[in-house]
Each structure stands twice: as C-alpha cells, then as structure tokens.
C-alpha cells in the first residue's frame, strides 16, 4: 500500500492544503478527508484521479469535509461513471446531500455516477474497494473517528483531528504508518494533539513510522527547527514531516 500526502495543513493554512491522505492499493484509491483546500490538491497530486473508489470523512469540520462539492462536481463534469463510496460518521449521507444541494445540485439530480454511502462507527468494520476499515473516536471539539486502513497486508492509521484516546491507541497497534495530527508543539490543550504526543503515541503503538500532519500554521512557519529537534529524539521510530505530494510506501 502507498500513502500519498495530498495535503498536510490545518484548516486555514494558506500555504499547505488541508490534511488529506490518499491510500493506494491494487490500482484503487481511498481518500482520507477532503477539506475545502484539499480537493484541488487531490487533482494536482493523485497519479490517476479517476481511480478513486472511496472517500472517508473523519468528521464534519470544513477542513475535512467541505472539499466534497469540488471533488464530486469535477468528477461529474469530467464524465465519471464509476460509483464512488462515501464513508463517514452518523448521517454522512444526509450531510453530504445537504452540502451538494447548497452548491452543485446537479450532482444529485442528474448524476453521472452513483454515490454509495457507508456509516462508520467504533464497532464497525467495513470492506470497501479492497480496503478494510476500522474506526475509533479521538478527543476533538466535535465527534471524530480515527481510521485504520488495511490492504495487501499493510496498515495505515490516520487520526483525523483530536488528541489520542485509549481507543485510537488500540486501533493504531503495529501500524506500518501512523499519520497523526500535531497541531501544537507540546501545549496540552483540549481538542488537538501535539508533536510530542504524536511521537509518543506512535512509539506506544509500536508503529513502524509516524508522519506529523495538521500542524498549526504559525508553528509550521516559525517552529520548524523545534519540530525537527523533537523528531530527532524519536530514536528508532521513523518520523516524517511530509509536504503535499510526498509518497510513502507502507510495507
Ligand atoms: Zn482539522
Ligand atoms: Zn476538526
């Protein structure tokens, strides 16, 4: 399995598209989150945009969800016919349909391709397009589900937004790659993770590598050295600070 970092930014970073990951296996793609600035970056960095088979939405903040009108309307405009699975928390279908009604009604009213909705929950395991998905709640300002994606014997954990919980730690066990939000450096503030916390989390999960994403824009701009210092102290753990377009092969 391959992971392409479509975006690595937080909500309002003007330089880095919203955090969004593309998992690829067996010629199929699964997009993890699609925020308002991630959708354009998807078409910039996805090797074969039309090979996308599914989109997972971790929660309904705009920087994770509001790129869907762009993505779906562009697919329709380009004549897509292959169905697309859309996976997310309770009421994913209702929320996506409301968003489309307000923006591009024609995607719903005269569709060129079918949307297949799947509701995710902590007790759910889903098999979609050759990927197995499982979920666990993080600690964020609105309910958010971290996800574990498995294909070809490889595993990718993505936190979505929020601090780690016992459930997300269990979900991330022995993952080939943990992509964790690290909004703050070390300030323990409710609702978001930290660089230190993400490194500790990956170590505790016995992951093979960790990628830090969704870093607060001021910290990313002015605190790069401090972040790299923390990463150097991660010991045997492979720690990455990816940018848009970076690709990681997950063993
Ligand atoms: Zn966010
Ligand atoms: Zn959020």
Short mmCIF file of C-alpha atoms and ligand atoms in Angstrom, two decimals:
data_model
loop_
_atom_site.label_atom_id
_atom_site.label_comp_id
_atom_site.label_asym_id
_atom_site.label_seq_id
_atom_site.Cartn_x
_atom_site.Cartn_y
_atom_site.Cartn_z
CA UNK A 1 0.00 0.00 0.00
CA UNK A 2 1.10 3.50 -0.79
CA UNK A 3 0.18 6.71 1.01
CA UNK A 4 0.28 10.00 -0.90
CA UNK A 5 0.01 13.11 1.23
CA UNK A 6 -2.43 15.26 -0.72
CA UNK A 7 -2.36 17.94 1.96
CA UNK A 8 -0.79 18.33 5.39
CA UNK A 9 -2.14 21.69 6.56
CA UNK A 10 -4.56 22.76 9.27
CA UNK A 11 -7.83 24.50 8.43
CA UNK A 12 -6.59 27.95 7.44
CA UNK A 13 -3.00 27.46 6.32
CA UNK A 14 -2.69 29.39 3.04
CA UNK A 15 0.49 27.53 2.06
CA UNK A 16 -0.42 23.91 2.76
CA UNK A 17 -3.68 22.30 1.60
CA UNK A 18 -5.89 20.79 4.33
CA UNK A 19 -4.72 17.45 5.65
CA UNK A 20 -5.82 14.70 3.28
CA UNK A 21 -4.23 11.33 2.52
CA UNK A 22 -4.64 9.08 -0.50
CA UNK A 23 -4.19 5.37 0.22
CA UNK A 24 -3.50 3.32 -2.92
CA UNK A 25 -3.52 -0.44 -3.30
CA UNK A 26 -4.16 -2.72 -6.24
CA UNK A 27 -4.93 0.18 -8.57
CA UNK A 28 -7.66 1.56 -6.27
CA UNK A 29 -7.59 4.77 -4.27
CA UNK A 30 -9.16 5.72 -0.94
CA UNK A 31 -9.09 9.40 0.03
CA UNK A 32 -8.98 10.15 3.74
CA UNK A 33 -10.64 13.54 4.34
CA UNK A 34 -11.47 16.16 1.73
CA UNK A 35 -11.35 19.69 3.10
CA UNK A 36 -12.05 22.90 1.22
CA UNK A 37 -8.44 23.36 0.09
CA UNK A 38 -7.64 19.63 -0.29
CA UNK A 39 -9.88 18.91 -3.28
CA UNK A 40 -7.82 20.96 -5.77
CA UNK A 41 -4.63 19.44 -4.35
CA UNK A 42 -6.12 15.98 -4.96
CA UNK A 43 -6.22 16.65 -8.71
CA UNK A 44 -2.70 18.10 -8.54
CA UNK A 45 -1.12 15.10 -6.79
CA UNK A 46 -3.23 11.98 -7.41
CA UNK A 47 -1.50 9.98 -10.16
CA UNK A 48 -4.82 8.79 -11.62
CA UNK A 49 -7.64 10.90 -10.17
CA UNK A 50 -10.35 8.71 -11.71
CA UNK A 51 -9.06 5.59 -9.93
CA UNK A 52 -10.56 6.90 -6.68
CA UNK A 53 -13.01 4.34 -5.31
CA UNK A 54 -13.86 5.76 -1.89
CA UNK A 55 -13.68 8.85 0.29
CA UNK A 56 -13.58 8.70 4.08
CA UNK A 57 -14.65 11.74 6.09
CA UNK A 58 -13.32 11.67 9.68
CA UNK A 59 -15.62 14.48 10.90
CA UNK A 60 -17.63 17.38 9.60
CA UNK A 61 -15.35 20.38 10.10
CA UNK A 62 -14.93 22.28 6.82
CA UNK A 63 -11.23 21.50 6.50
CA UNK A 64 -12.08 17.77 6.38
CA UNK A 65 -15.46 17.75 4.65
CA UNK A 66 -16.16 20.85 2.54
CA UNK A 67 -14.00 19.86 -0.44
CA UNK A 68 -16.57 17.22 -1.44
CA UNK A 69 -18.61 19.56 -3.70
CA UNK A 70 -15.46 20.36 -5.70
CA UNK A 71 -14.40 16.72 -5.92
CA UNK A 72 -17.81 15.33 -6.87
CA UNK A 73 -18.82 18.13 -9.26
CA UNK A 74 -15.49 17.90 -11.07
CA UNK A 75 -15.86 14.12 -11.42
CA UNK A 76 -19.30 14.68 -12.93
CA UNK A 77 -18.04 17.40 -15.25
CA UNK A 78 -15.30 15.05 -16.45
CA UNK A 79 -17.85 12.33 -17.17
CA UNK A 80 -17.11 9.88 -14.39
CA UNK A 81 -19.38 6.83 -14.42
CA UNK A 82 -17.75 4.56 -11.81
CA UNK A 83 -19.60 4.57 -8.46
CA UNK A 84 -17.86 6.22 -5.52
CA UNK A 85 -18.18 5.07 -1.91
CA UNK A 86 -18.52 7.81 0.69
CA UNK A 87 -17.85 6.73 4.27
CA UNK A 88 -18.29 8.71 7.46
CA UNK A 89 -19.95 9.14 10.81
CA UNK A 90 -23.64 9.00 11.54
CA UNK A 91 -25.73 10.94 8.96
CA UNK A 92 -22.92 11.05 6.39
CA UNK A 93 -25.47 10.71 3.59
CA UNK A 94 -27.73 13.49 4.91
CA UNK A 95 -24.80 15.85 5.44
CA UNK A 96 -23.25 15.24 2.02
CA UNK A 97 -26.61 15.66 0.33
CA UNK A 98 -27.24 18.96 2.15
CA UNK A 99 -23.81 20.22 1.11
CA UNK A 100 -24.47 19.28 -2.52
CA UNK A 101 -27.96 20.81 -2.52
CA UNK A 102 -26.39 24.13 -1.47
CA UNK A 103 -23.56 24.00 -4.00
CA UNK A 104 -23.98 21.68 -7.03
CA UNK A 105 -27.49 20.22 -7.02
CA UNK A 106 -26.94 18.59 -10.39
CA UNK A 107 -24.54 16.06 -8.83
CA UNK A 108 -27.62 14.71 -7.01
CA UNK A 109 -30.34 15.47 -9.53
CA UNK A 110 -28.68 14.36 -12.79
CA UNK A 111 -25.82 12.18 -11.58
CA UNK A 112 -23.29 10.67 -13.96
CA UNK A 113 -22.13 8.25 -11.24
CA UNK A 114 -23.61 6.68 -8.12
CA UNK A 115 -22.68 7.57 -4.55
CA UNK A 116 -22.67 4.58 -2.19
CA UNK A 117 -22.85 5.72 1.43
CA UNK A 118 -21.49 3.73 4.38
CA UNK A 119 -21.88 4.74 8.03
CA UNK A 120 -18.81 4.27 10.20
CA UNK A 121 -18.76 3.64 13.95
CA UNK A 122 -16.38 2.32 16.61
CA UNK A 123 -17.99 -1.10 16.39
CA UNK A 124 -17.98 -1.20 12.59
CA UNK A 125 -15.56 -2.90 10.21
CA UNK A 126 -16.08 -2.11 6.55
CA UNK A 127 -14.64 -3.72 3.43
CA UNK A 128 -14.69 -1.24 0.56
CA UNK A 129 -12.83 -1.42 -2.77
CA UNK A 130 -10.23 -3.85 -1.43
CA UNK A 131 -9.58 -1.84 1.75
CA UNK A 132 -10.58 -2.95 5.25
CA UNK A 133 -11.52 -0.06 7.52
CA UNK A 134 -11.91 0.16 11.28
CA UNK A 135 -12.53 3.22 13.43
CA UNK A 136 -12.07 4.70 16.91
CA UNK A 137 -13.14 8.02 18.50
CA UNK A 138 -10.46 10.65 19.12
CA UNK A 139 -10.86 13.57 21.57
CA UNK A 140 -11.84 16.57 19.44
CA UNK A 141 -14.24 19.54 19.66
CA UNK A 142 -16.78 17.59 17.60
CA UNK A 143 -17.05 13.80 17.30
CA UNK A 144 -14.26 12.47 15.08
CA UNK A 145 -13.35 8.92 14.11
CA UNK A 146 -9.73 7.95 13.54
CA UNK A 147 -9.39 5.23 10.92
CA UNK A 148 -7.19 2.21 10.27
CA UNK A 149 -6.92 1.22 6.61
CA UNK A 150 -5.56 -2.21 5.69
CA UNK A 151 -4.77 -3.65 2.27
CA UNK A 152 -2.20 -6.11 0.91
CA UNK A 153 -1.06 -6.91 4.48
CA UNK A 154 -0.11 -3.24 5.08
CA UNK A 155 -1.76 -0.88 7.54
CA UNK A 156 -2.19 2.87 7.75
CA UNK A 157 -3.61 4.71 10.77
CA UNK A 158 -4.93 8.26 10.37
CA UNK A 159 -6.01 10.23 13.42
CA UNK A 160 -8.31 12.79 11.83
CA UNK A 161 -8.42 15.65 14.34
CA UNK A 162 -8.10 15.24 18.08
CA UNK A 163 -5.97 14.06 20.93
CA UNK A 164 -5.21 10.36 21.25
CA UNK A 165 -7.53 8.15 23.29
CA UNK A 166 -7.17 4.60 24.61
CA UNK A 167 -9.36 3.52 21.67
CA UNK A 168 -7.24 5.23 19.00
CA UNK A 169 -4.09 3.77 20.57
CA UNK A 170 -5.55 0.27 20.36
CA UNK A 171 -6.57 0.89 16.74
CA UNK A 172 -3.05 2.03 15.77
CA UNK A 173 -1.23 -1.03 17.19
CA UNK A 174 1.69 -2.11 14.95
CA UNK A 175 0.57 0.05 12.03
CA UNK A 176 3.05 0.40 9.18
CA UNK A 177 2.41 4.15 9.15
CA UNK A 178 0.72 6.38 11.71
CA UNK A 179 -0.33 9.79 10.36
CA UNK A 180 -1.24 11.87 13.38
CA UNK A 181 -2.35 15.45 13.76
CA UNK A 182 0.18 17.52 15.74
CA UNK A 183 -1.46 20.92 15.97
CA UNK A 184 0.61 22.18 18.90
CA UNK A 185 4.25 21.51 19.77
CA UNK A 186 3.79 20.41 23.37
CA UNK A 187 0.95 22.54 24.75
CA UNK A 188 -1.64 20.18 26.14
CA UNK A 189 -4.87 21.90 25.03
CA UNK A 190 -8.22 20.11 24.72
CA UNK A 191 -9.29 19.15 21.21
CA UNK A 192 -5.98 18.85 19.41
CA UNK A 193 -2.80 16.77 19.53
CA UNK A 194 0.83 17.78 19.87
CA UNK A 195 4.12 16.92 18.18
CA UNK A 196 5.35 15.28 21.38
CA UNK A 197 2.05 13.46 21.84
CA UNK A 198 2.02 12.11 18.28
CA UNK A 199 5.59 10.79 18.62
CA UNK A 200 4.75 9.15 21.97
CA UNK A 201 1.54 7.73 20.51
CA UNK A 202 3.37 6.08 17.59
CA UNK A 203 6.01 4.68 19.93
CA UNK A 204 3.38 3.26 22.28
CA UNK A 205 1.52 1.79 19.31
CA UNK A 206 4.74 0.13 18.16
CA UNK A 207 4.24 1.68 14.71
CA UNK A 208 6.97 1.48 12.10
CA UNK A 209 6.77 5.14 11.10
CA UNK A 210 4.92 8.30 12.07
CA UNK A 211 4.02 11.30 9.90
CA UNK A 212 3.14 14.60 11.58
CA UNK A 213 0.29 16.46 9.88
CA UNK A 214 -2.23 19.28 10.57
CA UNK A 215 0.41 21.41 12.32
CA UNK A 216 -0.73 24.90 13.37
CA UNK A 217 0.31 27.28 10.59
CA UNK A 218 2.38 29.64 12.77
CA UNK A 219 4.24 26.71 14.34
CA UNK A 220 4.88 25.19 10.90
CA UNK A 221 6.24 28.52 9.60
CA UNK A 222 8.31 29.60 12.60
CA UNK A 223 8.92 26.46 14.60
CA UNK A 224 10.29 24.01 12.04
CA UNK A 225 13.62 23.62 13.89
CA UNK A 226 11.84 22.90 17.15
CA UNK A 227 9.69 20.26 15.43
CA UNK A 228 12.72 18.63 13.80
CA UNK A 229 14.53 18.57 17.16
CA UNK A 230 11.65 16.68 18.73
CA UNK A 231 11.62 14.27 15.78
CA UNK A 232 15.35 13.59 16.13
CA UNK A 233 14.75 12.48 19.68
CA UNK A 234 12.24 9.89 18.46
CA UNK A 235 15.00 7.23 18.50
CA UNK A 236 14.36 4.15 16.36
CA UNK A 237 10.96 5.38 15.27
CA UNK A 238 10.98 6.72 11.71
CA UNK A 239 9.46 10.22 11.97
CA UNK A 240 8.37 12.17 8.89
CA UNK A 241 7.27 15.75 8.30
CA UNK A 242 5.66 15.34 4.87
CA UNK A 243 4.52 18.04 2.46
CA UNK A 244 1.86 17.92 -0.25
CA UNK A 245 2.73 15.35 -2.91
CA UNK A 246 5.08 13.23 -0.76
CA UNK A 247 4.61 9.49 -1.14
CA UNK A 248 5.36 6.81 1.43
CA UNK A 249 5.45 3.08 0.64
CA UNK A 250 3.92 1.19 3.56
CA UNK A 251 5.43 -2.30 3.92
ZN1 LIG B 1 -8.86 19.99 11.04
ZN1 LIG B 2 -11.68 19.35 13.34
#
